[in-house]
């Protein structure tokens, strides 16, 4: 089978760890020919590049800046992406007949290229729904629900859903939301196909953990609460600052914040003001360095803005579960992240803004090593049972079998 995967994330190879790299690697291991189309932003100063790596072909198409860019360039770049991808596929893959076109949100502007591949090759289309736009932008007051731009994106959203033979959602709440707000979608084509990974079996020896903590001036005996990932509007980071302020003088607890994004400077102002001895802010790290700090941490943190009405399900959860860490989350009330964590015993949840509850959970986890161990093991077991890339692969292949028959 020949698979075309469309993504707005730059992929250099599929040997790297990541949600999409892991899934593409699984398809390749099962003997399928994998073709990836992704952006190559202008900030890299490179032209469109075609990489052939065994049975994997990666087409990196030169685009405007999409990730680290001002809002105008990012928005215009996303609008151009569909046409640039379509032109690239027609030029570089004109003799390739695809059986499956797989794509994820964001963006929601892949409809033309999806329909082109379906029409030309009679391919099956499968959407991995990772982002519900434009409603997420409305929730954060970034888009006027009565404006022309909102109407345009709602039209594009509907077109993408209708172009998708099947839609895989991150959680049951995502399925419910999608069907409730888009009644034109046939519920039989929607399923839960969650974020999934190919986990690694790796434990850092205690001596190595101490060495790494010393490198970053993290006390050897502190309980490290790690937040790793995007530092942007969706995270509702004002609450993170409140939490760290509440524990400013607690020597047992250490907050490790690793990431980048539009709100990095906002978080940095807190560090400059308080100069905390029990907190550290790092603006991004190479993957190996981040993984080392991940293995040296004790509790994983998740934050989402409380104003969201869409059920987000952050992928960083999986890295915490992979490392057998308990999870502490502060989110909106619409995601089912909290209920899944608490019902399966691998974390605590409260609404973003409930400082008393969150601080109680921080203190409880910091004081109870047995609790951390038990929750971490339950999380790891739940990941192995529900979030392996094998499961995502099989869901897609089962749908392929169904429609081809």
mmCIF file of C-alpha atoms in Angstrom:
data_model
loop_
_atom_site.group_PDB
_atom_site.id
_atom_site.type_symbol
_atom_site.label_atom_id
_atom_site.label_comp_id
_atom_site.label_asym_id
_atom_site.label_seq_id
_atom_site.Cartn_x
_atom_site.Cartn_y
_atom_site.Cartn_z
ATOM 1 C CA UNK A 1 0.000 0.000 0.000
ATOM 2 C CA UNK A 2 1.112 3.529 -0.763
ATOM 3 C CA UNK A 3 0.378 6.112 1.934
ATOM 4 C CA UNK A 4 0.468 9.897 1.591
ATOM 5 C CA UNK A 5 0.740 11.776 4.883
ATOM 6 C CA UNK A 6 0.156 15.543 5.037
ATOM 7 C CA UNK A 7 1.314 17.574 8.026
ATOM 8 C CA UNK A 8 2.190 21.168 8.897
ATOM 9 C CA UNK A 9 5.120 19.971 11.046
ATOM 10 C CA UNK A 10 8.615 19.725 9.567
ATOM 11 C CA UNK A 11 9.770 16.115 9.387
ATOM 12 C CA UNK A 12 13.354 15.285 8.402
ATOM 13 C CA UNK A 13 13.123 11.526 8.879
ATOM 14 C CA UNK A 14 10.880 9.018 10.617
ATOM 15 C CA UNK A 15 13.573 7.701 12.945
ATOM 16 C CA UNK A 16 12.990 10.639 15.300
ATOM 17 C CA UNK A 17 10.544 10.202 18.155
ATOM 18 C CA UNK A 18 7.171 11.887 17.780
ATOM 19 C CA UNK A 19 3.475 11.159 17.309
ATOM 20 C CA UNK A 20 3.608 11.268 13.528
ATOM 21 C CA UNK A 21 7.101 9.877 13.090
ATOM 22 C CA UNK A 22 6.166 6.892 15.259
ATOM 23 C CA UNK A 23 3.035 6.236 13.199
ATOM 24 C CA UNK A 24 4.817 6.592 9.852
ATOM 25 C CA UNK A 25 7.571 4.297 11.104
ATOM 26 C CA UNK A 26 4.938 1.699 11.974
ATOM 27 C CA UNK A 27 3.476 1.844 8.462
ATOM 28 C CA UNK A 28 6.959 1.488 6.980
ATOM 29 C CA UNK A 29 7.792 -1.476 9.241
ATOM 30 C CA UNK A 30 4.612 -3.203 8.073
ATOM 31 C CA UNK A 31 5.851 -3.016 4.492
ATOM 32 C CA UNK A 32 3.923 0.003 3.218
ATOM 33 C CA UNK A 33 5.454 2.736 1.059
ATOM 34 C CA UNK A 34 5.291 6.010 2.987
ATOM 35 C CA UNK A 35 5.232 9.452 1.376
ATOM 36 C CA UNK A 36 5.295 12.515 3.640
ATOM 37 C CA UNK A 37 4.583 16.094 2.592
ATOM 38 C CA UNK A 38 5.566 18.766 5.095
ATOM 39 C CA UNK A 39 6.627 22.430 5.198
ATOM 40 C CA UNK A 40 10.157 23.759 4.938
ATOM 41 C CA UNK A 41 9.783 27.254 6.362
ATOM 42 C CA UNK A 42 11.628 30.126 4.719
ATOM 43 C CA UNK A 43 13.610 30.794 7.911
ATOM 44 C CA UNK A 44 15.702 27.702 7.075
ATOM 45 C CA UNK A 45 16.842 29.372 3.820
ATOM 46 C CA UNK A 46 16.426 26.160 1.818
ATOM 47 C CA UNK A 47 14.516 25.321 -1.331
ATOM 48 C CA UNK A 48 11.933 22.559 -1.687
ATOM 49 C CA UNK A 49 13.676 19.263 -0.994
ATOM 50 C CA UNK A 50 12.846 15.644 -1.869
ATOM 51 C CA UNK A 51 14.367 13.069 0.480
ATOM 52 C CA UNK A 52 14.319 9.344 -0.314
ATOM 53 C CA UNK A 53 15.063 7.135 2.674
ATOM 54 C CA UNK A 54 14.405 3.512 1.707
ATOM 55 C CA UNK A 55 10.645 2.999 1.434
ATOM 56 C CA UNK A 56 10.049 6.462 2.887
ATOM 57 C CA UNK A 57 9.933 9.593 0.730
ATOM 58 C CA UNK A 58 9.727 13.018 2.343
ATOM 59 C CA UNK A 59 8.814 16.097 0.322
ATOM 60 C CA UNK A 60 9.696 19.265 2.214
ATOM 61 C CA UNK A 61 7.998 22.178 0.489
ATOM 62 C CA UNK A 62 9.326 25.701 0.977
ATOM 63 C CA UNK A 63 6.667 27.820 2.684
ATOM 64 C CA UNK A 64 6.320 30.993 4.667
ATOM 65 C CA UNK A 65 7.134 30.786 8.372
ATOM 66 C CA UNK A 66 4.362 28.876 10.146
ATOM 67 C CA UNK A 67 5.626 28.189 13.676
ATOM 68 C CA UNK A 68 7.850 31.033 14.835
ATOM 69 C CA UNK A 69 6.213 33.908 13.006
ATOM 70 C CA UNK A 70 4.015 36.918 13.532
ATOM 71 C CA UNK A 71 0.276 36.347 13.283
ATOM 72 C CA UNK A 72 -0.008 37.886 9.796
ATOM 73 C CA UNK A 73 2.688 35.733 8.199
ATOM 74 C CA UNK A 74 1.509 32.604 9.993
ATOM 75 C CA UNK A 75 -2.085 33.150 8.890
ATOM 76 C CA UNK A 76 -1.166 33.903 5.293
ATOM 77 C CA UNK A 77 1.248 30.977 5.281
ATOM 78 C CA UNK A 78 -1.471 28.571 6.421
ATOM 79 C CA UNK A 79 -3.780 29.807 3.671
ATOM 80 C CA UNK A 80 -1.083 29.232 1.040
ATOM 81 C CA UNK A 81 -0.124 25.812 2.381
ATOM 82 C CA UNK A 82 -2.890 23.902 0.607
ATOM 83 C CA UNK A 83 -1.956 25.284 -2.806
ATOM 84 C CA UNK A 84 1.764 24.766 -2.226
ATOM 85 C CA UNK A 85 1.218 21.159 -1.140
ATOM 86 C CA UNK A 86 -1.086 20.469 -4.092
ATOM 87 C CA UNK A 87 1.415 21.897 -6.559
ATOM 88 C CA UNK A 88 4.207 19.850 -4.974
ATOM 89 C CA UNK A 89 2.264 16.581 -5.094
ATOM 90 C CA UNK A 90 1.337 17.138 -8.730
ATOM 91 C CA UNK A 91 4.968 17.832 -9.608
ATOM 92 C CA UNK A 92 6.861 15.256 -7.555
ATOM 93 C CA UNK A 93 4.309 12.448 -7.156
ATOM 94 C CA UNK A 94 2.509 12.608 -10.484
ATOM 95 C CA UNK A 95 3.285 8.939 -11.216
ATOM 96 C CA UNK A 96 2.485 7.610 -7.722
ATOM 97 C CA UNK A 97 -0.941 6.077 -7.142
ATOM 98 C CA UNK A 98 -1.864 6.407 -3.464
ATOM 99 C CA UNK A 99 -4.160 4.032 -1.605
ATOM 100 C CA UNK A 100 -4.526 6.169 1.526
ATOM 101 C CA UNK A 101 -4.210 9.875 2.255
ATOM 102 C CA UNK A 102 -3.738 10.560 5.963
ATOM 103 C CA UNK A 103 -3.671 14.069 7.448
ATOM 104 C CA UNK A 104 -4.030 15.867 10.747
ATOM 105 C CA UNK A 105 -5.363 19.146 12.055
ATOM 106 C CA UNK A 106 -4.061 21.760 12.243
ATOM 107 C CA UNK A 107 -4.459 23.075 9.608
ATOM 108 C CA UNK A 108 -8.000 22.700 8.255
ATOM 109 C CA UNK A 109 -7.022 23.793 4.751
ATOM 110 C CA UNK A 110 -6.091 20.466 3.132
ATOM 111 C CA UNK A 111 -9.428 19.841 1.415
ATOM 112 C CA UNK A 112 -8.334 20.515 -2.164
ATOM 113 C CA UNK A 113 -5.318 18.230 -2.009
ATOM 114 C CA UNK A 114 -7.325 15.495 -0.239
ATOM 115 C CA UNK A 115 -10.051 15.636 -2.874
ATOM 116 C CA UNK A 116 -7.453 15.667 -5.647
ATOM 117 C CA UNK A 117 -5.823 12.455 -4.391
ATOM 118 C CA UNK A 118 -9.209 10.813 -3.826
ATOM 119 C CA UNK A 119 -10.360 11.725 -7.320
ATOM 120 C CA UNK A 120 -7.140 10.831 -9.093
ATOM 121 C CA UNK A 121 -6.243 7.634 -7.233
ATOM 122 C CA UNK A 122 -9.536 6.489 -5.690
ATOM 123 C CA UNK A 123 -7.724 6.713 -2.346
ATOM 124 C CA UNK A 124 -9.236 6.430 1.129
ATOM 125 C CA UNK A 125 -9.010 9.596 3.255
ATOM 126 C CA UNK A 126 -8.496 9.525 7.019
ATOM 127 C CA UNK A 127 -8.383 12.621 9.238
ATOM 128 C CA UNK A 128 -6.528 12.557 12.561
ATOM 129 C CA UNK A 129 -8.412 15.285 14.406
ATOM 130 C CA UNK A 130 -5.917 16.874 16.801
ATOM 131 C CA UNK A 131 -7.323 20.400 16.831
ATOM 132 C CA UNK A 132 -10.841 21.813 16.509
ATOM 133 C CA UNK A 133 -10.498 25.106 14.670
ATOM 134 C CA UNK A 134 -11.848 27.806 14.483
ATOM 135 C CA UNK A 135 -13.689 27.240 17.784
ATOM 136 C CA UNK A 136 -10.441 27.026 19.773
ATOM 137 C CA UNK A 137 -9.503 30.502 18.524
ATOM 138 C CA UNK A 138 -12.942 31.802 19.516
ATOM 139 C CA UNK A 139 -12.532 30.358 23.017
ATOM 140 C CA UNK A 140 -9.300 32.318 23.442
ATOM 141 C CA UNK A 141 -10.805 35.566 22.069
ATOM 142 C CA UNK A 142 -8.494 35.372 19.075
ATOM 143 C CA UNK A 143 -11.297 35.240 16.524
ATOM 144 C CA UNK A 144 -14.668 36.995 16.352
ATOM 145 C CA UNK A 145 -17.467 34.407 15.961
ATOM 146 C CA UNK A 146 -19.522 37.013 14.104
ATOM 147 C CA UNK A 147 -16.775 38.000 11.679
ATOM 148 C CA UNK A 148 -16.136 37.118 8.039
ATOM 149 C CA UNK A 149 -12.893 35.318 8.863
ATOM 150 C CA UNK A 150 -14.725 32.991 11.232
ATOM 151 C CA UNK A 151 -17.321 32.223 8.544
ATOM 152 C CA UNK A 152 -14.537 31.457 6.077
ATOM 153 C CA UNK A 153 -12.807 29.026 8.426
ATOM 154 C CA UNK A 154 -16.092 27.335 9.391
ATOM 155 C CA UNK A 155 -16.670 26.703 5.700
ATOM 156 C CA UNK A 156 -13.173 25.239 5.343
ATOM 157 C CA UNK A 157 -13.719 23.082 8.428
ATOM 158 C CA UNK A 158 -16.923 21.625 7.020
ATOM 159 C CA UNK A 159 -15.286 20.953 3.666
ATOM 160 C CA UNK A 160 -12.456 19.056 5.332
ATOM 161 C CA UNK A 161 -14.800 16.908 7.417
ATOM 162 C CA UNK A 162 -16.906 16.054 4.368
ATOM 163 C CA UNK A 163 -13.778 15.174 2.371
ATOM 164 C CA UNK A 164 -12.760 12.673 5.078
ATOM 165 C CA UNK A 165 -13.935 9.091 4.678
ATOM 166 C CA UNK A 166 -13.027 8.512 8.316
ATOM 167 C CA UNK A 167 -12.198 10.732 11.278
ATOM 168 C CA UNK A 168 -10.101 9.612 14.239
ATOM 169 C CA UNK A 169 -10.576 11.655 17.434
ATOM 170 C CA UNK A 170 -8.280 11.866 20.459
ATOM 171 C CA UNK A 171 -10.833 10.853 23.106
ATOM 172 C CA UNK A 172 -14.521 10.003 23.642
ATOM 173 C CA UNK A 173 -15.272 13.639 24.528
ATOM 174 C CA UNK A 174 -13.829 14.700 21.169
ATOM 175 C CA UNK A 175 -16.127 12.265 19.357
ATOM 176 C CA UNK A 176 -19.153 13.590 21.249
ATOM 177 C CA UNK A 177 -18.228 17.214 20.595
ATOM 178 C CA UNK A 178 -17.581 16.653 16.901
ATOM 179 C CA UNK A 179 -20.915 14.922 16.294
ATOM 180 C CA UNK A 180 -22.933 17.326 18.467
ATOM 181 C CA UNK A 181 -21.616 20.428 16.684
ATOM 182 C CA UNK A 182 -21.482 18.984 13.160
ATOM 183 C CA UNK A 183 -24.708 17.001 12.642
ATOM 184 C CA UNK A 184 -23.974 16.545 8.931
ATOM 185 C CA UNK A 185 -21.188 14.076 9.814
ATOM 186 C CA UNK A 186 -22.153 10.395 9.639
ATOM 187 C CA UNK A 187 -21.389 9.041 13.124
ATOM 188 C CA UNK A 188 -20.358 5.696 11.643
ATOM 189 C CA UNK A 189 -17.206 7.238 10.161
ATOM 190 C CA UNK A 190 -16.011 8.728 13.473
ATOM 191 C CA UNK A 191 -13.986 6.794 16.028
ATOM 192 C CA UNK A 192 -11.568 7.266 18.897
ATOM 193 C CA UNK A 193 -8.023 7.068 17.555
ATOM 194 C CA UNK A 194 -5.971 8.701 20.320
ATOM 195 C CA UNK A 195 -2.503 10.184 20.407
ATOM 196 C CA UNK A 196 -0.165 7.199 20.361
ATOM 197 C CA UNK A 197 3.543 6.462 20.550
ATOM 198 C CA UNK A 198 6.107 3.729 20.208
ATOM 199 C CA UNK A 199 7.496 3.810 23.759
ATOM 200 C CA UNK A 200 11.122 3.257 24.597
ATOM 201 C CA UNK A 201 12.288 1.166 27.503
ATOM 202 C CA UNK A 202 14.849 3.343 29.200
ATOM 203 C CA UNK A 203 15.699 4.157 32.768
ATOM 204 C CA UNK A 204 18.522 6.428 33.819
ATOM 205 C CA UNK A 205 20.631 4.986 36.648
ATOM 206 C CA UNK A 206 20.336 6.956 39.864
ATOM 207 C CA UNK A 207 23.917 8.261 39.605
ATOM 208 C CA UNK A 208 23.193 9.634 36.142
ATOM 209 C CA UNK A 209 20.062 11.332 37.408
ATOM 210 C CA UNK A 210 22.044 13.041 40.158
ATOM 211 C CA UNK A 211 24.652 14.137 37.615
ATOM 212 C CA UNK A 212 22.012 15.641 35.329
ATOM 213 C CA UNK A 213 20.307 17.430 38.217
ATOM 214 C CA UNK A 214 23.647 18.902 39.273
ATOM 215 C CA UNK A 215 24.207 20.150 35.725
ATOM 216 C CA UNK A 216 21.038 22.242 35.967
ATOM 217 C CA UNK A 217 21.389 23.139 39.666
ATOM 218 C CA UNK A 218 18.364 21.067 40.650
ATOM 219 C CA UNK A 219 18.609 19.795 44.243
ATOM 220 C CA UNK A 220 19.123 16.051 44.426
ATOM 221 C CA UNK A 221 16.463 15.567 47.099
ATOM 222 C CA UNK A 222 13.779 17.883 45.652
ATOM 223 C CA UNK A 223 10.542 16.585 44.157
ATOM 224 C CA UNK A 224 10.598 17.891 40.596
ATOM 225 C CA UNK A 225 7.334 18.973 38.970
ATOM 226 C CA UNK A 226 7.986 19.193 35.240
ATOM 227 C CA UNK A 227 6.059 21.135 32.626
ATOM 228 C CA UNK A 228 7.388 20.427 29.154
ATOM 229 C CA UNK A 229 5.895 21.733 25.935
ATOM 230 C CA UNK A 230 4.316 24.764 24.344
ATOM 231 C CA UNK A 231 4.181 27.987 26.341
ATOM 232 C CA UNK A 232 1.301 29.713 24.590
ATOM 233 C CA UNK A 233 -2.169 31.155 25.008
ATOM 234 C CA UNK A 234 -3.898 27.735 25.069
ATOM 235 C CA UNK A 235 -2.084 26.788 28.292
ATOM 236 C CA UNK A 236 -3.553 29.509 30.528
ATOM 237 C CA UNK A 237 -0.170 30.159 32.099
ATOM 238 C CA UNK A 238 -1.274 32.842 34.540
ATOM 239 C CA UNK A 239 -2.283 29.947 36.756
ATOM 240 C CA UNK A 240 1.169 28.382 36.522
ATOM 241 C CA UNK A 241 2.641 31.619 37.855
ATOM 242 C CA UNK A 242 0.166 31.592 40.752
ATOM 243 C CA UNK A 243 1.134 28.026 41.626
ATOM 244 C CA UNK A 244 4.862 28.745 41.588
ATOM 245 C CA UNK A 245 4.346 31.858 43.701
ATOM 246 C CA UNK A 246 2.506 29.761 46.303
ATOM 247 C CA UNK A 247 5.535 27.485 46.703
ATOM 248 C CA UNK A 248 8.301 30.064 46.323
ATOM 249 C CA UNK A 249 9.877 29.217 49.691
ATOM 250 C CA UNK A 250 9.320 25.448 49.663
ATOM 251 C CA UNK A 251 12.684 23.692 49.413
ATOM 252 C CA UNK A 252 11.119 20.244 48.974
ATOM 253 C CA UNK A 253 9.387 21.209 45.691
ATOM 254 C CA UNK A 254 11.096 22.234 42.464
ATOM 255 C CA UNK A 255 9.304 23.469 39.333
ATOM 256 C CA UNK A 256 11.036 22.765 36.021
ATOM 257 C CA UNK A 257 9.511 24.582 33.028
ATOM 258 C CA UNK A 258 10.876 23.642 29.603
ATOM 259 C CA UNK A 259 9.398 25.033 26.408
ATOM 260 C CA UNK A 260 8.932 27.896 24.021
ATOM 261 C CA UNK A 261 6.050 29.798 22.498
ATOM 262 C CA UNK A 262 4.275 33.113 22.377
ATOM 263 C CA UNK A 263 3.931 33.305 26.182
ATOM 264 C CA UNK A 264 7.547 32.460 27.036
ATOM 265 C CA UNK A 265 8.373 36.099 27.829
ATOM 266 C CA UNK A 266 5.258 36.289 29.970
ATOM 267 C CA UNK A 267 6.489 33.397 32.115
ATOM 268 C CA UNK A 268 10.020 34.766 32.090
ATOM 269 C CA UNK A 269 8.828 37.987 33.755
ATOM 270 C CA UNK A 270 7.817 35.969 36.813
ATOM 271 C CA UNK A 271 11.272 34.400 37.037
ATOM 272 C CA UNK A 272 12.951 37.789 36.729
ATOM 273 C CA UNK A 273 10.725 39.238 39.440
ATOM 274 C CA UNK A 274 11.070 36.432 42.008
ATOM 275 C CA UNK A 275 14.456 34.880 41.131
ATOM 276 C CA UNK A 276 13.240 31.597 42.672
ATOM 277 C CA UNK A 277 15.688 29.063 44.040
ATOM 278 C CA UNK A 278 13.181 26.246 43.539
ATOM 279 C CA UNK A 279 12.202 26.835 39.912
ATOM 280 C CA UNK A 280 13.955 26.823 36.540
ATOM 281 C CA UNK A 281 12.820 28.062 33.126
ATOM 282 C CA UNK A 282 14.530 26.678 30.018
ATOM 283 C CA UNK A 283 13.644 27.889 26.525
ATOM 284 C CA UNK A 284 13.602 24.630 24.642
ATOM 285 C CA UNK A 285 16.180 21.848 24.553
ATOM 286 C CA UNK A 286 17.451 19.239 22.104
ATOM 287 C CA UNK A 287 15.278 16.113 22.351
ATOM 288 C CA UNK A 288 17.929 14.000 24.107
ATOM 289 C CA UNK A 289 18.580 16.669 26.745
ATOM 290 C CA UNK A 290 14.866 17.089 27.352
ATOM 291 C CA UNK A 291 14.404 13.332 27.709
ATOM 292 C CA UNK A 292 17.204 13.198 30.275
ATOM 293 C CA UNK A 293 15.474 15.833 32.393
ATOM 294 C CA UNK A 294 12.173 14.048 31.909
ATOM 295 C CA UNK A 295 13.651 10.872 33.386
ATOM 296 C CA UNK A 296 14.992 12.899 36.319
ATOM 297 C CA UNK A 297 11.588 14.386 37.203
ATOM 298 C CA UNK A 298 8.904 13.121 39.565
ATOM 299 C CA UNK A 299 5.534 14.594 38.469
ATOM 300 C CA UNK A 300 4.293 15.750 35.068
ATOM 301 C CA UNK A 301 2.247 18.958 34.785
ATOM 302 C CA UNK A 302 -0.448 19.848 32.240
ATOM 303 C CA UNK A 303 -2.157 23.225 31.893
ATOM 304 C CA UNK A 304 -4.999 24.316 29.608
ATOM 305 C CA UNK A 305 -6.888 27.602 29.556
ATOM 306 C CA UNK A 306 -10.136 27.359 31.507
ATOM 307 C CA UNK A 307 -12.124 29.125 28.770
ATOM 308 C CA UNK A 308 -11.889 26.261 26.282
ATOM 309 C CA UNK A 309 -15.196 24.757 25.229
ATOM 310 C CA UNK A 310 -13.515 22.140 23.029
ATOM 311 C CA UNK A 311 -12.096 18.966 24.631
ATOM 312 C CA UNK A 312 -8.340 19.261 24.093
ATOM 313 C CA UNK A 313 -6.180 16.244 24.926
ATOM 314 C CA UNK A 314 -2.495 17.286 25.154
ATOM 315 C CA UNK A 315 0.031 14.851 23.697
ATOM 316 C CA UNK A 316 2.602 15.646 26.398
ATOM 317 C CA UNK A 317 0.589 13.341 28.650
ATOM 318 C CA UNK A 318 2.156 10.376 26.864
ATOM 319 C CA UNK A 319 5.749 11.317 27.671
ATOM 320 C CA UNK A 320 4.851 11.509 31.365
ATOM 321 C CA UNK A 321 3.117 8.126 31.246
ATOM 322 C CA UNK A 322 6.028 6.647 29.315
ATOM 323 C CA UNK A 323 8.310 7.605 32.203
ATOM 324 C CA UNK A 324 5.895 6.217 34.819
ATOM 325 C CA UNK A 325 5.249 9.665 36.288
ATOM 326 C CA UNK A 326 2.006 10.693 37.981
ATOM 327 C CA UNK A 327 0.250 13.572 36.241
ATOM 328 C CA UNK A 328 -1.235 16.739 37.724
ATOM 329 C CA UNK A 329 -3.487 18.703 35.379
ATOM 330 C CA UNK A 330 -5.338 22.022 35.559
ATOM 331 C CA UNK A 331 -7.639 22.472 32.577
ATOM 332 C CA UNK A 332 -11.077 23.560 31.427
ATOM 333 C CA UNK A 333 -14.090 21.466 32.416
ATOM 334 C CA UNK A 334 -14.879 20.246 28.893
ATOM 335 C CA UNK A 335 -11.914 17.959 28.272
ATOM 336 C CA UNK A 336 -12.186 14.372 29.495
ATOM 337 C CA UNK A 337 -8.468 14.341 30.296
ATOM 338 C CA UNK A 338 -9.139 14.777 34.021
ATOM 339 C CA UNK A 339 -11.786 12.088 34.272
ATOM 340 C CA UNK A 340 -9.654 9.571 32.379
ATOM 341 C CA UNK A 341 -6.681 10.299 34.649
ATOM 342 C CA UNK A 342 -8.611 10.085 37.897
ATOM 343 C CA UNK A 343 -10.808 7.102 36.981
ATOM 344 C CA UNK A 344 -7.710 5.114 36.061
ATOM 345 C CA UNK A 345 -5.674 6.268 39.023
ATOM 346 C CA UNK A 346 -2.679 7.870 37.341
ATOM 347 C CA UNK A 347 -3.200 11.537 38.179
ATOM 348 C CA UNK A 348 -5.065 14.390 39.807
ATOM 349 C CA UNK A 349 -7.134 17.092 38.100
ATOM 350 C CA UNK A 350 -8.697 20.421 38.960
ATOM 351 C CA UNK A 351 -10.087 23.329 36.987
ATOM 352 C CA UNK A 352 -7.511 25.888 35.894
ATOM 353 C CA UNK A 353 -7.776 28.651 38.487
ATOM 354 C CA UNK A 354 -8.606 26.473 41.499
ATOM 355 C CA UNK A 355 -5.434 27.309 43.392
ATOM 356 C CA UNK A 356 -6.383 25.641 46.673
ATOM 357 C CA UNK A 357 -7.103 22.299 45.016
ATOM 358 C CA UNK A 358 -4.008 22.364 42.840
ATOM 359 C CA UNK A 359 -1.698 23.276 45.723
ATOM 360 C CA UNK A 360 -3.229 20.502 47.826
ATOM 361 C CA UNK A 361 -2.399 17.988 45.096
ATOM 362 C CA UNK A 362 1.142 19.371 44.761
ATOM 363 C CA UNK A 363 1.759 18.974 48.488
ATOM 364 C CA UNK A 364 0.216 15.517 48.555
ATOM 365 C CA UNK A 365 2.320 14.228 45.679
ATOM 366 C CA UNK A 366 5.484 15.818 47.043
ATOM 367 C CA UNK A 367 5.022 14.190 50.443
ATOM 368 C CA UNK A 368 4.047 10.663 49.376
ATOM 369 C CA UNK A 369 6.629 8.654 47.432
ATOM 370 C CA UNK A 370 4.452 5.537 47.482
ATOM 371 C CA UNK A 371 1.568 7.448 45.916
ATOM 372 C CA UNK A 372 3.825 8.762 43.161
ATOM 373 C CA UNK A 373 5.135 5.257 42.485
ATOM 374 C CA UNK A 374 1.671 3.684 42.339
ATOM 375 C CA UNK A 375 0.185 6.419 40.152
ATOM 376 C CA UNK A 376 3.170 6.355 37.826
ATOM 377 C CA UNK A 377 2.916 2.602 37.341
ATOM 378 C CA UNK A 378 -0.818 2.831 36.670
ATOM 379 C CA UNK A 379 -0.210 5.527 34.080
ATOM 380 C CA UNK A 380 2.449 3.469 32.336
ATOM 381 C CA UNK A 381 0.174 0.437 32.260
ATOM 382 C CA UNK A 382 -2.721 2.520 30.901
ATOM 383 C CA UNK A 383 -0.468 3.872 28.162
ATOM 384 C CA UNK A 384 0.576 0.348 27.146
ATOM 385 C CA UNK A 385 -3.070 -0.711 27.008
ATOM 386 C CA UNK A 386 -4.463 2.308 25.152
ATOM 387 C CA UNK A 387 -1.892 4.616 23.587
ATOM 388 C CA UNK A 388 0.458 2.439 21.551
ATOM 389 C CA UNK A 389 1.072 3.269 17.900
ATOM 390 C CA UNK A 390 0.080 -0.303 17.040
ATOM 391 C CA UNK A 391 -3.491 0.498 18.079
ATOM 392 C CA UNK A 392 -3.676 3.626 15.889
ATOM 393 C CA UNK A 393 -2.219 1.708 12.963
ATOM 394 C CA UNK A 394 -4.741 -1.120 13.321
ATOM 395 C CA UNK A 395 -7.689 1.288 13.525
ATOM 396 C CA UNK A 396 -6.653 2.899 10.250
ATOM 397 C CA UNK A 397 -5.994 -0.428 8.546
ATOM 398 C CA UNK A 398 -9.329 -1.836 9.714
ATOM 399 C CA UNK A 399 -11.078 1.118 8.097
ATOM 400 C CA UNK A 400 -9.074 0.571 4.918
ATOM 401 C CA UNK A 401 -10.205 -3.048 4.824
ATOM 402 C CA UNK A 402 -13.816 -2.052 5.438
ATOM 403 C CA UNK A 403 -14.037 0.471 2.621
ATOM 404 C CA UNK A 404 -12.047 -1.578 0.117
ATOM 405 C CA UNK A 405 -14.389 -4.528 0.652
#
